[in-house]
PDB file of C-alpha atoms and ligand atoms in Angstrom:
ATOM      1  CA  MET A 380     -25.701-165.764 -69.686  1.00 60.00           C
ATOM      2  CA  THR A 381     -27.414-162.430 -69.132  1.00 68.00           C
ATOM      3  CA  VAL A 382     -25.240-159.610 -67.850  1.00 69.00           C
ATOM      4  CA  PRO A 383     -26.894-157.802 -64.911  1.00 73.00           C
ATOM      5  CA  PRO A 384     -27.529-154.113 -65.719  1.00 72.00           C
ATOM      6  CA  GLU A 385     -25.057-151.586 -64.321  1.00 71.00           C
ATOM      7  CA  PRO A 386     -26.495-149.976 -61.160  1.00 73.00           C
ATOM      8  CA  THR A 387     -27.500-146.346 -61.737  1.00 76.00           C
ATOM      9  CA  PRO A 388     -24.841-144.139 -60.095  1.00 74.00           C
ATOM     10  CA  THR A 389     -25.903-141.932 -57.212  1.00 68.00           C
ATOM     11  CA  LEU A 390     -25.581-138.161 -57.541  1.00 69.00           C
ATOM     12  CA  LYS A 391     -22.591-138.292 -55.177  1.00 69.00           C
ATOM     13  CA  GLN A 392     -20.854-140.923 -57.337  1.00 67.00           C
ATOM     14  CA  LEU A 393     -21.533-138.892 -60.479  1.00 57.00           C
ATOM     15  CA  LEU A 394     -20.095-135.727 -58.933  1.00 59.00           C
ATOM     16  CA  ALA A 395     -17.024-137.670 -57.755  1.00 62.00           C
ATOM     17  CA  PHE A 396     -16.595-138.994 -61.314  1.00 59.00           C
ATOM     18  CA  TYR A 397     -16.821-135.493 -62.806  1.00 55.00           C
ATOM     19  CA  LEU A 398     -14.343-134.114 -60.261  1.00 56.00           C
ATOM     20  CA  GLU A 399     -11.853-136.868 -61.014  1.00 54.00           C
ATOM     21  CA  ALA A 400     -12.203-136.073 -64.728  1.00 52.00           C
ATOM     22  CA  GLY A 401     -11.323-132.434 -63.997  1.00 51.00           C
ATOM     23  CA  VAL A 402     -14.871-131.076 -64.293  1.00 57.00           C
ATOM     24  CA  ASP A 403     -15.087-128.902 -61.203  1.00 59.00           C
ATOM     25  CA  CYS A 404     -16.989-125.834 -62.341  1.00 56.00           C
ATOM     26  CA  ALA A 405     -20.229-125.097 -64.170  1.00 61.00           C
ATOM     27  CA  LEU A 406     -20.081-123.040 -67.360  1.00 54.00           C
ATOM     28  CA  SER A 407     -23.717-121.912 -67.307  1.00 58.00           C
ATOM     29  CA  ASP A 408     -26.750-122.016 -65.011  1.00 60.00           C
ATOM     30  CA  GLU A 409     -28.724-124.378 -67.265  1.00 66.00           C
ATOM     31  CA  PRO A 410     -27.530-127.780 -68.557  1.00 68.00           C
ATOM     32  CA  VAL A 411     -27.049-127.969 -72.328  1.00 65.00           C
ATOM     33  CA  ASN A 412     -27.675-131.245 -74.160  1.00 67.00           C
ATOM     34  CA  ARG A 413     -25.057-131.003 -76.918  1.00 57.00           C
ATOM     35  CA  LEU A 414     -26.394-134.188 -78.527  1.00 62.00           C
ATOM     36  CA  GLU A 415     -29.637-132.372 -79.310  1.00 68.00           C
ATOM     37  CA  GLU A 416     -27.906-129.425 -80.965  1.00 58.00           C
ATOM     38  CA  THR A 417     -28.904-130.564 -84.445  1.00 52.00           C
ATOM     39  CA  ASP A 418     -27.703-127.397 -86.192  1.00 52.00           C
ATOM     40  CA  ALA A 419     -24.258-127.342 -84.489  1.00 48.00           C
ATOM     41  CA  VAL A 420     -22.596-128.279 -87.827  1.00 44.00           C
ATOM     42  CA  PRO A 421     -24.644-126.538 -90.508  1.00 44.00           C
ATOM     43  CA  SER A 422     -25.144-128.502 -93.705  1.00 43.00           C
ATOM     44  CA  PRO A 423     -24.702-126.564 -96.959  1.00 43.00           C
ATOM     45  CA  ALA A 424     -27.846-124.575 -97.722  1.00 43.00           C
ATOM     46  CA  PRO A 425     -29.605-125.468-101.002  1.00 42.00           C
ATOM     47  CA  ARG A 426     -29.583-122.684-103.591  1.00 41.00           C
ATOM     48  CA  PRO A 427     -32.817-120.725-103.174  1.00 40.00           C
ATOM     49  CA  MET A 428     -35.173-120.950-106.183  1.00 45.00           C
ATOM     50  CA  VAL A 429     -37.338-118.165-104.859  1.00 42.00           C
ATOM     51  CA  GLN A 430     -36.722-114.976-102.919  1.00 46.00           C
ATOM     52  CA  PRO A 431     -35.307-116.142 -99.496  1.00 40.00           C
ATOM     53  CA  ASP A 432     -37.102-115.344 -96.249  1.00 40.00           C
ATOM     54  CA  PRO A 433     -35.816-112.308 -94.363  1.00 43.00           C
ATOM     55  CA  PRO A 434     -33.014-113.321 -91.969  1.00 42.00           C
ATOM     56  CA  ARG A 435     -34.186-114.673 -88.630  1.00 42.00           C
ATOM     57  CA  PRO A 436     -32.858-113.109 -85.422  1.00 42.00           C
ATOM     58  CA  MET A 437     -29.685-114.780 -84.076  1.00 38.00           C
ATOM     59  CA  PRO A 438     -30.315-117.131 -81.123  1.00 39.00           C
ATOM     60  CA  ALA A 439     -29.071-115.831 -77.771  1.00 45.00           C
ATOM     61  CA  VAL A 440     -25.569-117.189 -77.060  1.00 38.00           C
ATOM     62  CA  PRO A 441     -24.614-117.779 -73.404  1.00 46.00           C
ATOM     63  CA  ARG A 442     -21.904-115.352 -72.260  1.00 47.00           C
ATOM     64  CA  SER A 443     -19.530-118.257 -71.657  1.00 48.00           C
ATOM     65  CA  GLU A 444     -19.610-119.118 -75.350  1.00 43.00           C
ATOM     66  CA  ILE A 445     -19.044-115.659 -76.807  1.00 47.00           C
ATOM     67  CA  THR A 446     -15.847-115.723 -78.838  1.00 56.00           C
ATOM     68  CA  VAL A 447     -14.101-112.925 -80.668  1.00 66.00           C
ATOM     69  CA  ALA A 448     -12.122-113.842 -83.799  1.00 75.00           C
ATOM     70  CA  PRO A 449      -8.612-114.640 -82.442  1.00 83.00           C
ATOM     71  CA  GLU A 450      -6.797-112.203 -84.752  1.00 87.00           C
ATOM     72  CA  ALA A 451      -9.162-109.393 -83.735  1.00 88.00           C
ATOM     73  CA  ALA A 452      -8.752-110.323 -80.051  1.00 88.00           C
ATOM     74  CA  ILE A 453      -4.937-110.369 -80.333  1.00 90.00           C
ATOM     75  CA  ALA A 454      -4.952-107.007 -82.120  1.00 88.00           C
ATOM     76  CA  SER A 455      -7.257-105.451 -79.529  1.00 86.00           C
ATOM     77  CA  ALA A 456      -5.156-106.919 -76.667  1.00 89.00           C
ATOM     78  CA  ARG A 457      -2.025-105.361 -78.211  1.00 89.00           C
ATOM     79  CA  GLU A 458      -3.711-102.008 -78.574  1.00 87.00           C
ATOM     80  CA  ALA A 459      -5.183-102.072 -75.044  1.00 86.00           C
ATOM     81  CA  ALA A 460      -1.934-103.193 -73.376  1.00 90.00           C
ATOM     82  CA  ARG A 461       0.181-100.683 -75.320  1.00 88.00           C
ATOM     83  CA  THR A 462      -1.837 -97.765 -74.000  1.00 86.00           C
ATOM     84  CA  ALA A 463      -1.710 -98.738 -70.286  1.00 95.00           C
ATOM     85  CA  PRO A 464       0.581 -96.230 -68.563  1.00 97.00           C
ATOM     86  CA  THR A 465       0.442 -97.870 -65.105  1.00 98.00           C
ATOM     87  CA  LEU A 466      -0.124-101.294 -63.554  1.00 98.00           C
ATOM     88  CA  GLU A 467      -3.432-100.103 -62.060  1.00 98.00           C
ATOM     89  CA  LEU A 468      -4.678 -99.075 -65.507  1.00 97.00           C
ATOM     90  CA  LEU A 469      -3.417-102.289 -67.045  1.00 98.00           C
ATOM     91  CA  ARG A 470      -5.388-104.199 -64.441  1.00 98.00           C
ATOM     92  CA  SER A 471      -8.570-102.259 -65.139  1.00 97.00           C
ATOM     93  CA  LEU A 472      -8.067-102.707 -68.908  1.00 96.00           C
ATOM     94  CA  LEU A 473      -7.902-106.451 -68.305  1.00 97.00           C
ATOM     95  CA  GLU A 474     -11.030-106.311 -66.119  1.00 96.00           C
ATOM     96  CA  ASN A 475     -12.852-104.749 -69.086  1.00 95.00           C
ATOM     97  CA  PHE A 476     -11.230-106.823 -71.842  1.00 96.00           C
ATOM     98  CA  ASP A 477     -13.700-109.180 -73.526  1.00 95.00           C
ATOM     99  CA  GLY A 478     -11.413-110.822 -76.084  1.00 95.00           C
ATOM    100  CA  CYS A 479     -10.565-113.916 -74.030  1.00 96.00           C
ATOM    101  CA  ALA A 480     -13.379-116.391 -73.343  1.00 96.00           C
ATOM    102  CA  LEU A 481     -11.572-117.632 -70.194  1.00 98.00           C
ATOM    103  CA  LYS A 482     -12.726-114.471 -68.457  1.00 97.00           C
ATOM    104  CA  HIS A 483     -16.322-115.661 -68.612  1.00 96.00           C
ATOM    105  CA  THR A 484     -15.666-119.025 -66.967  1.00 97.00           C
ATOM    106  CA  ALA A 485     -13.250-117.757 -64.313  1.00 98.00           C
ATOM    107  CA  THR A 486     -14.425-116.454 -60.955  1.00 97.00           C
ATOM    108  CA  LYS A 487     -11.848-113.674 -60.607  1.00 98.00           C
ATOM    109  CA  LEU A 488      -9.114-111.939 -62.537  1.00 98.00           C
ATOM    110  CA  VAL A 489      -5.759-113.063 -61.120  1.00 98.00           C
ATOM    111  CA  PHE A 490      -3.572-110.080 -61.925  1.00 98.00           C
ATOM    112  CA  ALA A 491      -0.544-110.200 -59.612  1.00 98.00           C
ATOM    113  CA  ASP A 492       0.759-110.370 -56.071  1.00 98.00           C
ATOM    114  CA  GLY A 493       3.802-108.933 -54.379  1.00 98.00           C
ATOM    115  CA  ASN A 494       5.659-105.678 -54.716  1.00 98.00           C
ATOM    116  CA  PRO A 495       5.469-103.770 -58.048  1.00 98.00           C
ATOM    117  CA  GLU A 496       8.818-102.165 -57.104  1.00 98.00           C
ATOM    118  CA  ALA A 497      10.494-105.576 -56.693  1.00 98.00           C
ATOM    119  CA  ARG A 498      13.762-106.299 -58.515  1.00 98.00           C
ATOM    120  CA  VAL A 499      12.695-109.867 -59.323  1.00 98.00           C
ATOM    121  CA  MET A 500       9.517-110.991 -61.117  1.00 98.00           C
ATOM    122  CA  PHE A 501       8.251-114.599 -61.277  1.00 98.00           C
ATOM    123  CA  VAL A 502       5.799-115.603 -64.036  1.00 98.00           C
ATOM    124  CA  GLY A 503       3.784-118.835 -64.050  1.00 98.00           C
ATOM    125  CA  GLU A 504       1.361-120.258 -66.589  1.00 98.00           C
ATOM    126  CA  ALA A 505      -2.216-119.725 -65.399  1.00 98.00           C
ATOM    127  CA  PRO A 506      -4.152-119.662 -62.134  1.00 98.00           C
ATOM    128  CA  GLY A 507      -5.610-122.836 -60.646  1.00 98.00           C
ATOM    129  CA  ARG A 508      -8.653-123.350 -58.452  1.00 97.00           C
ATOM    130  CA  ASP A 509      -7.305-121.712 -55.276  1.00 98.00           C
ATOM    131  CA  GLU A 510      -5.994-118.701 -57.191  1.00 98.00           C
ATOM    132  CA  ASP A 511      -9.346-118.324 -59.003  1.00 98.00           C
ATOM    133  CA  ILE A 512     -11.148-118.195 -55.665  1.00 98.00           C
ATOM    134  CA  GLU A 513      -8.743-115.725 -54.040  1.00 98.00           C
ATOM    135  CA  GLY A 514      -7.890-113.627 -57.102  1.00 98.00           C
ATOM    136  CA  LEU A 515      -4.154-113.951 -56.314  1.00 98.00           C
ATOM    137  CA  PRO A 516      -1.443-115.967 -58.080  1.00 98.00           C
ATOM    138  CA  PHE A 517       0.281-118.954 -56.479  1.00 98.00           C
ATOM    139  CA  VAL A 518      -1.725-119.276 -53.271  1.00 98.00           C
ATOM    140  CA  GLY A 519      -2.372-123.045 -53.481  1.00 97.00           C
ATOM    141  CA  ARG A 520       0.046-125.917 -52.817  1.00 97.00           C
ATOM    142  CA  SER A 521       2.493-124.895 -55.533  1.00 98.00           C
ATOM    143  CA  GLY A 522       2.295-121.324 -54.259  1.00 98.00           C
ATOM    144  CA  LYS A 523       3.387-122.457 -50.805  1.00 98.00           C
ATOM    145  CA  LEU A 524       6.422-124.107 -52.393  1.00 98.00           C
ATOM    146  CA  LEU A 525       7.116-120.968 -54.454  1.00 98.00           C
ATOM    147  CA  ASP A 526       7.092-118.986 -51.187  1.00 98.00           C
ATOM    148  CA  ARG A 527       9.706-121.374 -49.770  1.00 98.00           C
ATOM    149  CA  MET A 528      11.799-121.073 -52.947  1.00 98.00           C
ATOM    150  CA  ILE A 529      11.696-117.283 -52.692  1.00 98.00           C
ATOM    151  CA  ALA A 530      12.514-117.474 -48.973  1.00 98.00           C
ATOM    152  CA  ALA A 531      15.546-119.629 -49.807  1.00 97.00           C
ATOM    153  CA  ILE A 532      17.152-116.575 -51.420  1.00 97.00           C
ATOM    154  CA  GLY A 533      16.204-114.293 -48.547  1.00 97.00           C
ATOM    155  CA  LEU A 534      13.087-112.764 -50.145  1.00 98.00           C
ATOM    156  CA  ASP A 535       9.347-112.863 -49.593  1.00 98.00           C
ATOM    157  CA  ARG A 536       6.254-111.563 -51.421  1.00 98.00           C
ATOM    158  CA  GLY A 537       7.052-108.078 -50.180  1.00 98.00           C
ATOM    159  CA  LYS A 538      10.301-108.205 -52.186  1.00 98.00           C
ATOM    160  CA  ALA A 539       9.123-110.108 -55.268  1.00 98.00           C
ATOM    161  CA  TYR A 540       6.398-109.636 -57.882  1.00 98.00           C
ATOM    162  CA  ILE A 541       4.380-112.639 -59.088  1.00 98.00           C
ATOM    163  CA  ALA A 542       2.077-112.987 -62.092  1.00 98.00           C
ATOM    164  CA  ASN A 543       0.966-115.446 -64.768  1.00 98.00           C
ATOM    165  CA  VAL A 544       0.959-115.428 -68.572  1.00 98.00           C
ATOM    166  CA  ILE A 545      -2.808-116.104 -68.450  1.00 98.00           C
ATOM    167  CA  PRO A 546      -4.708-114.113 -65.801  1.00 98.00           C
ATOM    168  CA  TRP A 547      -7.884-116.255 -65.765  1.00 98.00           C
ATOM    169  CA  ARG A 548      -8.221-119.866 -64.694  1.00 98.00           C
ATOM    170  CA  PRO A 549      -8.869-122.246 -67.621  1.00 98.00           C
ATOM    171  CA  PRO A 550     -11.943-124.379 -66.747  1.00 97.00           C
ATOM    172  CA  GLY A 551     -10.969-127.558 -64.884  1.00 96.00           C
ATOM    173  CA  ASN A 552      -7.304-126.416 -65.032  1.00 96.00           C
ATOM    174  CA  ARG A 553      -7.056-127.468 -68.662  1.00 97.00           C
ATOM    175  CA  THR A 554      -4.001-126.340 -70.645  1.00 96.00           C
ATOM    176  CA  PRO A 555      -4.589-122.895 -72.174  1.00 97.00           C
ATOM    177  CA  THR A 556      -4.947-123.027 -75.963  1.00 97.00           C
ATOM    178  CA  PRO A 557      -2.218-121.371 -78.092  1.00 96.00           C
ATOM    179  CA  GLN A 558      -4.816-118.751 -79.069  1.00 96.00           C
ATOM    180  CA  GLU A 559      -5.608-117.934 -75.442  1.00 97.00           C
ATOM    181  CA  THR A 560      -1.893-117.566 -74.780  1.00 97.00           C
ATOM    182  CA  GLN A 561      -1.437-115.268 -77.789  1.00 97.00           C
ATOM    183  CA  ILE A 562      -4.395-113.130 -76.706  1.00 97.00           C
ATOM    184  CA  CYS A 563      -3.064-112.730 -73.134  1.00 97.00           C
ATOM    185  CA  LEU A 564       0.595-112.265 -74.111  1.00 98.00           C
ATOM    186  CA  PRO A 565       0.481-108.482 -74.791  1.00 97.00           C
ATOM    187  CA  PHE A 566      -0.855-107.910 -71.262  1.00 98.00           C
ATOM    188  CA  ILE A 567       1.861-109.883 -69.442  1.00 98.00           C
ATOM    189  CA  ARG A 568       4.505-108.300 -71.685  1.00 98.00           C
ATOM    190  CA  ARG A 569       3.277-104.846 -70.726  1.00 97.00           C
ATOM    191  CA  GLN A 570       3.133-105.926 -67.066  1.00 98.00           C
ATOM    192  CA  ILE A 571       6.809-106.964 -67.236  1.00 98.00           C
ATOM    193  CA  GLU A 572       7.697-103.685 -68.940  1.00 97.00           C
ATOM    194  CA  LEU A 573       5.904-101.642 -66.251  1.00 97.00           C
ATOM    195  CA  VAL A 574       7.379-103.593 -63.304  1.00 98.00           C
ATOM    196  CA  ASN A 575      10.757-103.412 -65.020  1.00 98.00           C
ATOM    197  CA  PRO A 576      12.563-105.941 -62.775  1.00 98.00           C
ATOM    198  CA  ASP A 577      16.304-106.637 -62.886  1.00 98.00           C
ATOM    199  CA  VAL A 578      15.628-110.362 -63.151  1.00 98.00           C
ATOM    200  CA  LEU A 579      12.675-112.145 -64.786  1.00 98.00           C
ATOM    201  CA  VAL A 580      12.073-115.779 -63.777  1.00 98.00           C
ATOM    202  CA  THR A 581       9.817-117.976 -65.904  1.00 98.00           C
ATOM    203  CA  LEU A 582       8.327-120.894 -63.982  1.00 98.00           C
ATOM    204  CA  GLY A 583       7.931-124.034 -66.093  1.00 98.00           C
ATOM    205  CA  ASN A 584       7.820-124.691 -69.790  1.00 98.00           C
ATOM    206  CA  PRO A 585       4.636-122.878 -70.900  1.00 98.00           C
ATOM    207  CA  SER A 586       5.669-119.483 -69.532  1.00 98.00           C
ATOM    208  CA  THR A 587       9.283-120.022 -70.685  1.00 98.00           C
ATOM    209  CA  GLN A 588       8.187-120.782 -74.236  1.00 98.00           C
ATOM    210  CA  ALA A 589       5.621-117.974 -74.288  1.00 98.00           C
ATOM    211  CA  LEU A 590       7.947-115.274 -72.926  1.00 98.00           C
ATOM    212  CA  LEU A 591      11.431-116.363 -73.959  1.00 98.00           C
ATOM    213  CA  GLY A 592      10.477-117.845 -77.323  1.00 97.00           C
ATOM    214  CA  THR A 593      12.159-121.205 -76.638  1.00 98.00           C
ATOM    215  CA  ARG A 594      11.117-124.433 -78.347  1.00 97.00           C
ATOM    216  CA  GLU A 595      13.006-126.944 -76.187  1.00 97.00           C
ATOM    217  CA  GLY A 596      11.720-128.478 -72.944  1.00 97.00           C
ATOM    218  CA  ILE A 597      12.380-127.099 -69.464  1.00 97.00           C
ATOM    219  CA  MET A 598      15.157-129.664 -68.840  1.00 97.00           C
ATOM    220  CA  ARG A 599      17.221-127.916 -71.501  1.00 98.00           C
ATOM    221  CA  THR A 600      16.211-124.336 -70.826  1.00 98.00           C
ATOM    222  CA  ARG A 601      16.291-124.217 -67.013  1.00 98.00           C
ATOM    223  CA  GLY A 602      19.284-122.468 -65.496  1.00 98.00           C
ATOM    224  CA  ARG A 603      20.113-120.706 -68.775  1.00 98.00           C
ATOM    225  CA  TRP A 604      20.214-116.933 -69.014  1.00 98.00           C
ATOM    226  CA  PHE A 605      18.285-115.115 -71.718  1.00 98.00           C
ATOM    227  CA  ASP A 606      17.911-111.479 -72.684  1.00 98.00           C
ATOM    228  CA  TYR A 607      14.278-110.492 -72.467  1.00 98.00           C
ATOM    229  CA  ASP A 608      13.564-107.442 -74.601  1.00 97.00           C
ATOM    230  CA  THR A 609      10.707-105.288 -73.297  1.00 96.00           C
ATOM    231  CA  GLY A 610      10.952-102.989 -76.302  1.00 92.00           C
ATOM    232  CA  THR A 611      12.509-100.302 -74.128  1.00 92.00           C
ATOM    233  CA  ARG A 612      15.082-102.318 -72.174  1.00 95.00           C
ATOM    234  CA  SER A 613      16.789-105.692 -72.041  1.00 97.00           C
ATOM    235  CA  ILE A 614      16.159-107.664 -68.844  1.00 98.00           C
ATOM    236  CA  ARG A 615      18.106-110.709 -67.646  1.00 98.00           C
ATOM    237  CA  ALA A 616      15.752-113.686 -67.689  1.00 98.00           C
ATOM    238  CA  ILE A 617      16.131-117.240 -66.434  1.00 98.00           C
ATOM    239  CA  ALA A 618      13.878-120.294 -66.661  1.00 98.00           C
ATOM    240  CA  THR A 619      13.401-122.717 -63.810  1.00 98.00           C
ATOM    241  CA  PHE A 620      11.073-125.559 -62.834  1.00 98.00           C
ATOM    242  CA  HIS A 621       7.455-124.821 -62.012  1.00 98.00           C
ATOM    243  CA  PRO A 622       6.805-125.503 -58.301  1.00 98.00           C
ATOM    244  CA  ALA A 623       3.912-127.845 -59.225  1.00 98.00           C
ATOM    245  CA  TYR A 624       6.460-129.934 -61.155  1.00 98.00           C
ATOM    246  CA  LEU A 625       8.799-129.964 -58.159  1.00 98.00           C
ATOM    247  CA  LEU A 626       5.928-131.215 -55.982  1.00 98.00           C
ATOM    248  CA  ARG A 627       5.519-134.151 -58.372  1.00 97.00           C
ATOM    249  CA  SER A 628       9.256-134.705 -58.904  1.00 97.00           C
ATOM    250  CA  PRO A 629      11.070-133.572 -55.728  1.00 97.00           C
ATOM    251  CA  SER A 630      14.410-134.919 -56.962  1.00 97.00           C
ATOM    252  CA  TYR A 631      14.645-131.843 -59.239  1.00 98.00           C
ATOM    253  CA  LYS A 632      14.654-129.519 -56.232  1.00 97.00           C
ATOM    254  CA  ARG A 633      18.461-129.738 -56.209  1.00 97.00           C
ATOM    255  CA  MET A 634      18.643-128.227 -59.719  1.00 98.00           C
ATOM    256  CA  SER A 635      16.035-125.675 -58.765  1.00 98.00           C
ATOM    257  CA  TRP A 636      18.255-124.659 -55.844  1.00 98.00           C
ATOM    258  CA  GLN A 637      21.127-124.048 -58.300  1.00 98.00           C
ATOM    259  CA  ASP A 638      18.806-121.811 -60.357  1.00 98.00           C
ATOM    260  CA  LEU A 639      17.769-119.916 -57.228  1.00 98.00           C
ATOM    261  CA  ARG A 640      21.403-119.314 -56.321  1.00 98.00           C
ATOM    262  CA  ALA A 641      22.053-117.975 -59.825  1.00 98.00           C
ATOM    263  CA  ILE A 642      19.040-115.649 -59.419  1.00 98.00           C
ATOM    264  CA  ALA A 643      20.315-114.401 -56.036  1.00 98.00           C
ATOM    265  CA  LYS A 644      23.762-113.739 -57.555  1.00 98.00           C
ATOM    266  CA  ALA A 645      22.281-111.819 -60.507  1.00 98.00           C
ATOM    267  CA  LEU A 646      20.220-109.702 -58.112  1.00 98.00           C
ATOM    268  CA  GLN A 647      23.349-108.886 -56.086  1.00 97.00           C
ATOM    269  CA  GLN A 648      25.211-107.916 -59.259  1.00 97.00           C
ATOM    270  CA  ALA A 649      22.328-105.692 -60.410  1.00 97.00           C
ATOM    271  CA  ALA A 650      22.159-104.007 -56.994  1.00 97.00           C
ATOM    272  CA  ALA A 651      25.927-103.351 -57.065  1.00 97.00           C
ATOM    273  CA  SER A 652      25.970-101.876 -60.592  1.00 90.00           C
TER     274      SER A 652
HETATM  275  N1  URA B2001       0.237-122.444 -61.314  1.00 63.73           N
HETATM  276  C1  URA B2001       0.533-121.341 -62.033  1.00 63.73           C
HETATM  277  O1  URA B2001       1.192-121.417 -63.071  1.00 63.73           O
HETATM  278  N2  URA B2001       0.099-120.169 -61.575  1.00 63.73           N
HETATM  279  C2  URA B2001      -0.607-120.027 -60.445  1.00 63.73           C
HETATM  280  O2  URA B2001      -0.969-118.904 -60.084  1.00 63.73           O
HETATM  281  C3  URA B2001      -0.895-121.192 -59.710  1.00 63.73           C
HETATM  282  C4  URA B2001      -0.459-122.392 -60.157  1.00 63.73           C
END
């Protein structure tokens, strides 16, 4: 029996397929056929018997593929972040920082939202699609829930400061690589130091592990108090569920409410001391 050939998908069907697979942004203006990149994995060059040709010029590399050696990028991030005396300068240092390839695929830098004088600072993992478009953290569905969580303890964005460990959206919302996290870490650390809140709240496991150095999952770390050392001061820090997780698993909202009450209490204590 002959199997009828698969019908060729329409452009609309192809785009829907890509979107479902998480491919929702283009990395360059021209398509690249990776299968034709014959020299992607260079084979060992034979020993020259005669004087080799002079080196040929390097092929142009699209901006989206420029990478800096991770160690060099981490060192330059540390140096840049260390020298930023204000949040405005830290932001402009990030705008000009070329050590993280995510910058070249993102639409906008997502630096922060809220009040830099706030006594509480919330830190998520990385911006998503809505945040990338607006250039502000937590403005999509999970952001709306974060607003309700903050409102539950009598605050709003005018009384809280919100940022992410990674300030650029990873393409297709993929998980940031450990290297990308390490490269961006000095900037968020300096941001925390400059905001200098009384209470730091890490939202979800990635930002908890990155900032509080934990190895366990969020189920074990949430609701626990940590001392976050800025280098100049120790700040009370607590981990709680990421709002995107609560949207998927609403039954954990009860535990999240307990964490929010603990945060409100710590803020009252700090204000009274
Ligand atoms: N998730 C995050 O961790 N940060 C955002 O800004 C949005 C969604």
